[in-house]
Short mmCIF file of N, CA and C and ligand atoms in Angstrom, two decimals:
data_model
loop_
_atom_site.label_atom_id
_atom_site.label_comp_id
_atom_site.label_asym_id
_atom_site.label_seq_id
_atom_site.Cartn_x
_atom_site.Cartn_y
_atom_site.Cartn_z
N UNK A 744 -12.78 86.82 0.37
CA UNK A 744 -11.81 86.20 -0.52
C UNK A 744 -10.93 87.27 -1.15
N UNK A 745 -9.64 87.06 -1.05
CA UNK A 745 -8.72 88.06 -1.62
C UNK A 745 -7.85 87.41 -2.68
N UNK A 746 -7.55 88.20 -3.71
CA UNK A 746 -6.58 87.75 -4.72
C UNK A 746 -5.20 88.14 -4.19
N UNK A 747 -4.33 87.17 -4.09
CA UNK A 747 -2.98 87.43 -3.57
C UNK A 747 -2.05 87.68 -4.74
N UNK A 748 -1.01 88.48 -4.53
CA UNK A 748 -0.08 88.66 -5.64
C UNK A 748 0.98 87.56 -5.61
N UNK A 749 1.31 87.09 -6.80
CA UNK A 749 2.22 85.95 -6.96
C UNK A 749 3.62 86.48 -7.28
N UNK A 750 4.60 86.02 -6.50
CA UNK A 750 5.99 86.41 -6.76
C UNK A 750 6.45 85.81 -8.07
N UNK A 751 7.23 86.58 -8.83
CA UNK A 751 7.74 86.09 -10.11
C UNK A 751 9.25 85.90 -10.08
N UNK A 752 9.68 84.79 -10.66
CA UNK A 752 11.09 84.51 -10.88
C UNK A 752 11.71 85.68 -11.63
N UNK A 753 12.90 86.17 -11.30
CA UNK A 753 13.85 85.66 -10.28
C UNK A 753 13.75 86.35 -8.91
N UNK A 754 12.56 86.62 -8.42
CA UNK A 754 12.43 87.24 -7.09
C UNK A 754 13.12 86.36 -6.04
N UNK A 755 14.09 86.93 -5.30
CA UNK A 755 14.85 86.11 -4.34
C UNK A 755 13.98 85.49 -3.23
N UNK A 756 12.80 86.08 -2.98
CA UNK A 756 11.93 85.51 -1.94
C UNK A 756 11.44 84.12 -2.30
N UNK A 757 11.48 83.79 -3.60
CA UNK A 757 11.09 82.43 -4.03
C UNK A 757 12.08 81.38 -3.55
N UNK A 758 13.24 81.82 -3.06
CA UNK A 758 14.25 80.86 -2.59
C UNK A 758 14.19 80.65 -1.08
N UNK A 759 13.17 81.20 -0.44
CA UNK A 759 13.03 81.03 1.00
C UNK A 759 12.55 79.61 1.31
N UNK A 760 13.17 78.99 2.31
CA UNK A 760 12.72 77.65 2.73
C UNK A 760 11.60 77.83 3.74
N UNK A 761 10.45 77.21 3.46
CA UNK A 761 9.26 77.39 4.29
C UNK A 761 9.36 76.62 5.61
N UNK A 762 8.73 77.18 6.64
CA UNK A 762 8.68 76.52 7.95
C UNK A 762 7.37 75.75 8.07
N UNK A 763 7.33 74.74 8.92
CA UNK A 763 6.07 74.01 9.09
C UNK A 763 4.96 74.93 9.61
N UNK A 764 3.73 74.62 9.19
CA UNK A 764 2.55 75.32 9.74
C UNK A 764 2.40 74.82 11.17
N UNK A 765 2.30 75.75 12.14
CA UNK A 765 2.26 75.31 13.53
C UNK A 765 0.85 74.93 13.97
N UNK A 766 -0.16 75.55 13.40
CA UNK A 766 -1.54 75.20 13.75
C UNK A 766 -2.46 75.52 12.59
N UNK A 767 -3.39 74.60 12.30
CA UNK A 767 -4.36 74.83 11.23
C UNK A 767 -5.51 75.63 11.85
N UNK A 768 -5.30 76.94 11.92
CA UNK A 768 -6.25 77.82 12.60
C UNK A 768 -6.97 78.72 11.58
N UNK A 769 -7.68 79.71 12.09
CA UNK A 769 -8.46 80.59 11.22
C UNK A 769 -7.57 81.33 10.22
N UNK A 770 -6.39 81.72 10.66
CA UNK A 770 -5.47 82.43 9.76
C UNK A 770 -5.09 81.54 8.57
N UNK A 771 -4.76 80.28 8.87
CA UNK A 771 -4.38 79.34 7.81
C UNK A 771 -5.59 79.05 6.90
N UNK A 772 -6.77 78.91 7.50
CA UNK A 772 -7.95 78.62 6.67
C UNK A 772 -8.27 79.80 5.73
N UNK A 773 -8.07 81.00 6.19
CA UNK A 773 -8.27 82.18 5.33
C UNK A 773 -7.23 82.18 4.21
N UNK A 774 -5.99 81.84 4.56
CA UNK A 774 -4.92 81.78 3.57
C UNK A 774 -5.25 80.72 2.49
N UNK A 775 -5.77 79.58 2.92
CA UNK A 775 -6.14 78.51 1.98
C UNK A 775 -7.20 79.00 0.99
N UNK A 776 -8.25 79.65 1.51
CA UNK A 776 -9.32 80.17 0.66
C UNK A 776 -8.75 81.17 -0.35
N UNK A 777 -7.89 82.06 0.12
CA UNK A 777 -7.31 83.09 -0.75
C UNK A 777 -6.36 82.47 -1.78
N UNK A 778 -5.60 81.46 -1.36
CA UNK A 778 -4.67 80.81 -2.30
C UNK A 778 -5.44 80.04 -3.38
N UNK A 779 -6.52 79.37 -3.00
CA UNK A 779 -7.32 78.64 -4.00
C UNK A 779 -7.93 79.65 -4.99
N UNK A 780 -8.47 80.73 -4.47
CA UNK A 780 -9.06 81.78 -5.31
C UNK A 780 -8.00 82.32 -6.29
N UNK A 781 -6.81 82.56 -5.79
CA UNK A 781 -5.70 83.10 -6.59
C UNK A 781 -5.27 82.09 -7.66
N UNK A 782 -5.18 80.81 -7.26
CA UNK A 782 -4.78 79.75 -8.20
C UNK A 782 -5.80 79.60 -9.33
N UNK A 783 -7.10 79.55 -8.97
CA UNK A 783 -8.14 79.40 -10.00
C UNK A 783 -8.17 80.62 -10.91
N UNK A 784 -8.03 81.80 -10.32
CA UNK A 784 -8.05 83.04 -11.11
C UNK A 784 -6.91 83.05 -12.13
N UNK A 785 -5.74 82.52 -11.72
CA UNK A 785 -4.57 82.52 -12.61
C UNK A 785 -4.55 81.29 -13.52
N UNK A 786 -5.58 80.45 -13.42
CA UNK A 786 -5.71 79.23 -14.22
C UNK A 786 -4.53 78.28 -14.02
N UNK A 787 -4.08 78.21 -12.76
CA UNK A 787 -3.00 77.28 -12.43
C UNK A 787 -3.56 75.99 -11.86
N UNK A 788 -2.70 74.97 -11.77
CA UNK A 788 -3.14 73.70 -11.17
C UNK A 788 -2.54 73.51 -9.78
N UNK A 789 -1.63 74.41 -9.40
CA UNK A 789 -1.05 74.31 -8.07
C UNK A 789 -0.44 75.63 -7.65
N UNK A 790 -0.43 75.86 -6.36
CA UNK A 790 0.17 77.09 -5.83
C UNK A 790 0.73 76.77 -4.45
N UNK A 791 1.98 77.15 -4.24
CA UNK A 791 2.60 76.95 -2.92
C UNK A 791 2.60 78.30 -2.19
N UNK A 792 2.50 78.25 -0.87
CA UNK A 792 2.44 79.49 -0.07
C UNK A 792 3.65 80.38 -0.35
N UNK A 793 4.80 79.76 -0.61
CA UNK A 793 6.03 80.50 -0.96
C UNK A 793 5.76 81.51 -2.07
N UNK A 794 4.94 81.10 -3.05
CA UNK A 794 4.69 81.95 -4.22
C UNK A 794 3.87 83.20 -3.89
N UNK A 795 3.17 83.18 -2.74
CA UNK A 795 2.43 84.38 -2.32
C UNK A 795 3.13 85.01 -1.11
N UNK A 796 4.43 84.70 -0.98
CA UNK A 796 5.31 85.32 0.02
C UNK A 796 4.91 84.96 1.46
N UNK A 797 4.36 83.77 1.62
CA UNK A 797 4.09 83.25 2.97
C UNK A 797 4.96 82.00 3.10
N UNK A 798 5.91 82.02 4.03
CA UNK A 798 6.91 80.95 4.02
C UNK A 798 6.61 79.87 5.05
N UNK A 799 5.47 79.22 4.80
CA UNK A 799 5.00 78.10 5.62
C UNK A 799 4.62 76.97 4.69
N UNK A 800 4.71 75.72 5.22
CA UNK A 800 4.55 74.55 4.35
C UNK A 800 3.08 74.27 4.03
N UNK A 801 2.59 74.94 3.03
CA UNK A 801 1.19 74.83 2.60
C UNK A 801 1.11 74.90 1.08
N UNK A 802 0.33 73.96 0.51
CA UNK A 802 0.17 73.87 -0.94
C UNK A 802 -1.33 73.74 -1.24
N UNK A 803 -1.80 74.39 -2.30
CA UNK A 803 -3.14 74.09 -2.81
C UNK A 803 -2.99 73.63 -4.26
N UNK A 804 -3.87 72.71 -4.66
CA UNK A 804 -3.81 72.16 -6.01
C UNK A 804 -5.20 71.82 -6.49
N UNK A 805 -5.34 71.73 -7.82
CA UNK A 805 -6.53 71.13 -8.42
C UNK A 805 -6.13 70.69 -9.82
N UNK A 806 -6.01 69.38 -10.02
CA UNK A 806 -5.60 68.88 -11.34
C UNK A 806 -6.81 68.33 -12.11
N UNK A 807 -8.02 68.56 -11.60
CA UNK A 807 -9.21 68.03 -12.28
C UNK A 807 -9.56 68.88 -13.51
N UNK A 808 -10.18 68.23 -14.50
CA UNK A 808 -10.63 68.92 -15.72
C UNK A 808 -11.65 69.99 -15.37
N UNK A 809 -12.54 69.65 -14.44
CA UNK A 809 -13.67 70.53 -14.11
C UNK A 809 -13.29 71.64 -13.14
N UNK A 810 -12.07 71.57 -12.59
CA UNK A 810 -11.60 72.58 -11.64
C UNK A 810 -12.52 72.66 -10.42
N UNK A 811 -12.91 71.48 -9.95
CA UNK A 811 -13.82 71.45 -8.81
C UNK A 811 -13.35 70.46 -7.73
N UNK A 812 -12.06 70.10 -7.79
CA UNK A 812 -11.54 69.18 -6.79
C UNK A 812 -10.30 69.76 -6.10
N UNK A 813 -10.50 70.79 -5.30
CA UNK A 813 -9.36 71.39 -4.61
C UNK A 813 -8.72 70.41 -3.63
N UNK A 814 -7.41 70.46 -3.57
CA UNK A 814 -6.67 69.60 -2.66
C UNK A 814 -5.71 70.49 -1.88
N UNK A 815 -5.71 70.33 -0.57
CA UNK A 815 -4.87 71.16 0.30
C UNK A 815 -3.88 70.25 1.03
N UNK A 816 -2.61 70.56 0.94
CA UNK A 816 -1.59 69.79 1.67
C UNK A 816 -0.86 70.73 2.63
N UNK A 817 -0.94 70.41 3.91
CA UNK A 817 -0.24 71.20 4.93
C UNK A 817 0.86 70.32 5.53
N UNK A 818 2.04 70.87 5.64
CA UNK A 818 3.21 70.14 6.15
C UNK A 818 3.42 68.80 5.42
N UNK A 819 3.42 68.81 4.09
CA UNK A 819 3.57 67.56 3.35
C UNK A 819 4.95 66.93 3.53
N UNK A 820 4.98 65.62 3.58
CA UNK A 820 6.24 64.86 3.66
C UNK A 820 6.16 63.75 2.63
N UNK A 821 7.23 63.56 1.87
CA UNK A 821 7.28 62.45 0.92
C UNK A 821 7.60 61.17 1.69
N UNK A 822 6.75 60.16 1.53
CA UNK A 822 6.98 58.87 2.21
C UNK A 822 7.61 57.85 1.27
N UNK A 823 7.29 57.98 0.00
CA UNK A 823 7.74 57.00 -0.99
C UNK A 823 7.78 57.63 -2.37
N UNK A 824 8.78 57.22 -3.17
CA UNK A 824 8.80 57.63 -4.58
C UNK A 824 9.01 56.39 -5.44
N UNK A 825 8.43 56.39 -6.62
CA UNK A 825 8.58 55.26 -7.55
C UNK A 825 10.02 55.21 -8.06
N UNK A 826 10.43 54.03 -8.50
CA UNK A 826 11.77 53.89 -9.10
C UNK A 826 11.79 54.59 -10.46
N UNK A 827 10.64 54.60 -11.13
CA UNK A 827 10.56 55.16 -12.48
C UNK A 827 10.40 56.68 -12.44
N UNK A 828 11.06 57.31 -13.39
CA UNK A 828 10.89 58.76 -13.55
C UNK A 828 10.56 59.03 -15.01
N UNK A 829 10.07 60.22 -15.28
CA UNK A 829 9.85 60.60 -16.68
C UNK A 829 10.05 62.11 -16.82
N UNK A 830 10.30 62.53 -18.06
CA UNK A 830 10.49 63.94 -18.33
C UNK A 830 9.12 64.56 -18.52
N UNK A 831 8.81 65.58 -17.73
CA UNK A 831 7.50 66.19 -17.78
C UNK A 831 7.61 67.66 -18.17
N UNK A 832 6.80 68.09 -19.10
CA UNK A 832 6.78 69.50 -19.53
C UNK A 832 6.06 70.32 -18.46
N UNK A 833 6.76 71.28 -17.87
CA UNK A 833 6.17 72.04 -16.77
C UNK A 833 6.14 73.53 -17.02
N UNK A 834 5.19 74.16 -16.36
CA UNK A 834 5.11 75.61 -16.32
C UNK A 834 4.91 76.01 -14.87
N UNK A 835 4.86 77.31 -14.59
CA UNK A 835 4.73 77.76 -13.20
C UNK A 835 4.15 79.16 -13.20
N UNK A 836 3.22 79.41 -12.28
CA UNK A 836 2.62 80.75 -12.20
C UNK A 836 3.66 81.82 -11.86
N UNK A 837 4.79 81.40 -11.31
CA UNK A 837 5.85 82.36 -10.98
C UNK A 837 6.81 82.58 -12.14
N UNK A 838 6.64 81.81 -13.22
CA UNK A 838 7.50 81.97 -14.40
C UNK A 838 6.58 81.98 -15.63
N UNK A 839 5.72 83.00 -15.74
CA UNK A 839 4.68 82.97 -16.78
C UNK A 839 5.24 82.86 -18.18
N UNK A 840 4.62 82.00 -18.98
CA UNK A 840 4.99 81.88 -20.39
C UNK A 840 6.14 80.94 -20.67
N UNK A 841 6.75 80.37 -19.63
CA UNK A 841 7.90 79.48 -19.83
C UNK A 841 7.48 78.04 -19.53
N UNK A 842 7.81 77.14 -20.45
CA UNK A 842 7.51 75.71 -20.27
C UNK A 842 8.76 74.94 -20.63
N UNK A 843 9.12 73.97 -19.78
CA UNK A 843 10.29 73.15 -20.12
C UNK A 843 10.23 71.83 -19.37
N UNK A 844 11.09 70.91 -19.78
CA UNK A 844 11.04 69.54 -19.25
C UNK A 844 11.82 69.38 -17.95
N UNK A 845 11.20 68.68 -17.00
CA UNK A 845 11.85 68.35 -15.73
C UNK A 845 11.62 66.86 -15.47
N UNK A 846 12.68 66.20 -15.00
CA UNK A 846 12.58 64.78 -14.68
C UNK A 846 11.87 64.62 -13.33
N UNK A 847 10.80 63.85 -13.31
CA UNK A 847 10.03 63.68 -12.06
C UNK A 847 9.72 62.21 -11.83
N UNK A 848 9.51 61.84 -10.56
CA UNK A 848 9.06 60.49 -10.24
C UNK A 848 7.66 60.28 -10.83
N UNK A 849 7.41 59.07 -11.33
CA UNK A 849 6.09 58.76 -11.89
C UNK A 849 5.01 58.81 -10.82
N UNK A 850 5.36 58.34 -9.60
CA UNK A 850 4.38 58.25 -8.52
C UNK A 850 5.05 58.59 -7.20
N UNK A 851 4.28 59.21 -6.30
CA UNK A 851 4.78 59.51 -4.96
C UNK A 851 3.67 59.25 -3.94
N UNK A 852 4.08 58.93 -2.73
CA UNK A 852 3.13 58.86 -1.62
C UNK A 852 3.54 59.92 -0.62
N UNK A 853 2.59 60.76 -0.21
CA UNK A 853 2.90 61.82 0.75
C UNK A 853 1.94 61.77 1.93
N UNK A 854 2.43 62.21 3.07
CA UNK A 854 1.54 62.43 4.20
C UNK A 854 1.41 63.94 4.36
N UNK A 855 0.25 64.37 4.81
CA UNK A 855 0.02 65.81 5.00
C UNK A 855 -1.21 65.98 5.88
N UNK A 856 -1.36 67.20 6.38
CA UNK A 856 -2.61 67.55 7.06
C UNK A 856 -3.53 68.17 6.01
N UNK A 857 -4.84 67.95 6.17
CA UNK A 857 -5.79 68.63 5.28
C UNK A 857 -6.25 69.94 5.92
N UNK A 858 -7.21 70.61 5.29
CA UNK A 858 -7.62 71.93 5.79
C UNK A 858 -8.37 71.87 7.12
N UNK A 859 -8.71 70.65 7.55
CA UNK A 859 -9.33 70.51 8.87
C UNK A 859 -8.28 70.11 9.91
N UNK A 860 -7.02 70.00 9.47
CA UNK A 860 -5.94 69.64 10.39
C UNK A 860 -5.83 68.14 10.60
N UNK A 861 -6.53 67.38 9.74
CA UNK A 861 -6.55 65.93 9.87
C UNK A 861 -5.41 65.34 9.02
N UNK A 862 -4.72 64.35 9.60
CA UNK A 862 -3.61 63.74 8.90
C UNK A 862 -4.13 62.77 7.84
N UNK A 863 -3.51 62.81 6.67
CA UNK A 863 -3.93 61.88 5.61
C UNK A 863 -2.75 61.47 4.75
N UNK A 864 -2.96 60.37 4.04
CA UNK A 864 -1.93 59.84 3.14
C UNK A 864 -2.47 59.96 1.72
N UNK A 865 -1.67 60.50 0.81
CA UNK A 865 -2.10 60.64 -0.58
C UNK A 865 -1.16 59.83 -1.47
N UNK A 866 -1.75 58.90 -2.22
CA UNK A 866 -0.99 58.13 -3.20
C UNK A 866 -1.25 58.79 -4.54
N UNK A 867 -0.22 59.41 -5.10
CA UNK A 867 -0.42 60.19 -6.32
C UNK A 867 0.38 59.63 -7.48
N UNK A 868 -0.20 59.71 -8.66
CA UNK A 868 0.54 59.35 -9.87
C UNK A 868 0.19 60.37 -10.95
N UNK A 869 0.84 60.22 -12.10
CA UNK A 869 0.59 61.09 -13.25
C UNK A 869 0.70 62.58 -12.88
N UNK A 870 -0.26 63.37 -13.38
CA UNK A 870 -0.17 64.82 -13.20
C UNK A 870 -0.16 65.24 -11.73
N UNK A 871 -0.96 64.57 -10.90
CA UNK A 871 -0.98 64.95 -9.48
C UNK A 871 0.38 64.72 -8.83
N UNK A 872 1.03 63.61 -9.18
CA UNK A 872 2.36 63.31 -8.62
C UNK A 872 3.37 64.39 -9.03
N UNK A 873 3.30 64.79 -10.30
CA UNK A 873 4.22 65.82 -10.80
C UNK A 873 3.94 67.15 -10.10
N UNK A 874 2.66 67.47 -9.97
CA UNK A 874 2.27 68.74 -9.34
C UNK A 874 2.75 68.78 -7.89
N UNK A 875 2.58 67.69 -7.16
CA UNK A 875 3.03 67.64 -5.77
C UNK A 875 4.55 67.87 -5.69
N UNK A 876 5.31 67.23 -6.58
CA UNK A 876 6.77 67.39 -6.57
C UNK A 876 7.16 68.83 -6.90
N UNK A 877 6.47 69.42 -7.87
CA UNK A 877 6.75 70.80 -8.27
C UNK A 877 6.45 71.77 -7.10
N UNK A 878 5.30 71.58 -6.47
CA UNK A 878 4.90 72.49 -5.38
C UNK A 878 5.77 72.29 -4.14
N UNK A 879 6.14 71.04 -3.85
CA UNK A 879 7.00 70.80 -2.68
C UNK A 879 8.38 71.40 -2.90
N UNK A 880 8.83 71.45 -4.14
CA UNK A 880 10.09 72.15 -4.45
C UNK A 880 9.98 73.63 -4.06
N UNK A 881 8.83 74.24 -4.38
CA UNK A 881 8.64 75.66 -4.01
C UNK A 881 8.85 75.85 -2.50
N UNK A 882 8.34 74.92 -1.71
CA UNK A 882 8.46 75.05 -0.24
C UNK A 882 9.92 74.95 0.20
N UNK A 883 10.74 74.32 -0.63
CA UNK A 883 12.18 74.22 -0.34
C UNK A 883 12.95 75.37 -1.00
N UNK A 884 12.21 76.31 -1.59
CA UNK A 884 12.85 77.47 -2.21
C UNK A 884 13.36 77.21 -3.61
N UNK A 885 12.81 76.18 -4.25
CA UNK A 885 13.29 75.82 -5.58
C UNK A 885 12.22 76.03 -6.66
N UNK A 886 12.60 76.71 -7.72
CA UNK A 886 11.71 76.96 -8.85
C UNK A 886 12.14 76.00 -9.98
N UNK A 887 11.17 75.51 -10.78
CA UNK A 887 11.50 74.44 -11.75
C UNK A 887 12.59 74.80 -12.73
N UNK A 888 12.75 76.09 -13.04
CA UNK A 888 13.78 76.48 -14.01
C UNK A 888 15.20 76.21 -13.49
N UNK A 889 15.31 75.99 -12.18
CA UNK A 889 16.63 75.68 -11.62
C UNK A 889 17.11 74.27 -11.96
N UNK A 890 16.22 73.46 -12.54
CA UNK A 890 16.64 72.14 -13.03
C UNK A 890 17.24 72.25 -14.43
N UNK A 891 17.02 73.37 -15.09
CA UNK A 891 17.47 73.52 -16.48
C UNK A 891 18.95 73.91 -16.50
N UNK A 892 19.54 73.90 -17.68
CA UNK A 892 20.96 74.24 -17.79
C UNK A 892 21.15 75.72 -17.42
N UNK A 893 22.35 76.08 -16.93
CA UNK A 893 22.61 77.49 -16.58
C UNK A 893 22.33 78.43 -17.75
N UNK A 894 22.62 77.96 -18.95
CA UNK A 894 22.41 78.79 -20.14
C UNK A 894 20.93 79.10 -20.32
N UNK A 895 20.12 78.05 -20.25
CA UNK A 895 18.66 78.21 -20.39
C UNK A 895 18.10 79.08 -19.26
N UNK A 896 18.59 78.81 -18.05
CA UNK A 896 18.08 79.53 -16.88
C UNK A 896 18.38 81.03 -16.99
N UNK A 897 19.58 81.35 -17.44
CA UNK A 897 19.95 82.76 -17.60
C UNK A 897 19.13 83.45 -18.68
N UNK A 898 18.84 82.69 -19.73
CA UNK A 898 18.02 83.24 -20.80
C UNK A 898 16.61 83.55 -20.26
N UNK A 899 16.09 82.63 -19.47
CA UNK A 899 14.75 82.81 -18.88
C UNK A 899 14.76 83.99 -17.92
N UNK A 900 15.83 84.09 -17.12
CA UNK A 900 15.95 85.18 -16.15
C UNK A 900 15.92 86.53 -16.87
N UNK A 901 16.68 86.65 -17.95
CA UNK A 901 16.72 87.90 -18.72
C UNK A 901 15.35 88.23 -19.30
N UNK A 902 14.71 87.20 -19.84
CA UNK A 902 13.39 87.38 -20.45
C UNK A 902 12.37 87.87 -19.40
N UNK A 903 12.43 87.24 -18.21
CA UNK A 903 11.51 87.60 -17.13
C UNK A 903 11.75 89.03 -16.66
N UNK A 904 13.02 89.41 -16.49
CA UNK A 904 13.35 90.75 -16.01
C UNK A 904 12.90 91.81 -17.02
N UNK A 905 13.06 91.49 -18.30
CA UNK A 905 12.64 92.42 -19.35
C UNK A 905 11.11 92.57 -19.32
N UNK A 906 10.41 91.45 -19.21
CA UNK A 906 8.94 91.48 -19.16
C UNK A 906 8.46 92.26 -17.94
N UNK A 907 9.19 92.10 -16.82
CA UNK A 907 8.78 92.76 -15.58
C UNK A 907 9.07 94.27 -15.62
N UNK A 908 10.03 94.66 -16.44
CA UNK A 908 10.28 96.11 -16.60
C UNK A 908 9.13 96.74 -17.38
N UNK A 909 8.63 95.99 -18.37
CA UNK A 909 7.53 96.49 -19.19
C UNK A 909 6.21 96.47 -18.42
N UNK A 910 6.02 95.37 -17.68
CA UNK A 910 4.78 95.22 -16.90
C UNK A 910 5.13 94.56 -15.56
N UNK A 911 5.14 95.34 -14.48
CA UNK A 911 5.54 94.78 -13.18
C UNK A 911 4.72 93.54 -12.84
N UNK A 912 5.41 92.54 -12.36
CA UNK A 912 4.79 91.25 -12.10
C UNK A 912 4.05 91.29 -10.75
NI1 NI B 1835 5.31 76.64 -9.64
#
């Protein structure tokens, strides 16, 4: 098990659009184990492969209180979104210390492969639905702060760059 380093905003590599995983093989299974280890270590609820500089469509999550329900989505596709949306306070391991509101669908249905390469359908609501939308944005090269106003985003960018000069991310 390896701890992977997480890219920090405004690293341009976070804007890379991920390619589909071509095969759920030993390499991908090792990556999943390492990403889960990295996510739990950083006390996050989700991590996209993009954030560890691997540009393939893979997400790991765990929104359980006990931190014992890992969920792996490979090549996720949104099949359905609810008509209702709500403003959700979000944070991101790639933007440490920053929390702000993003409008998200209340519920989503996604199809994905699991870590055994088996196709499955996930009907998600509440925190899991928000987490899936946030992580799928990462796979499209989008970080949540890009939903905020340019003024706010620039302020965050400056703050992050200053923090990274003091302590490399
Ligand atoms: Ni994130």
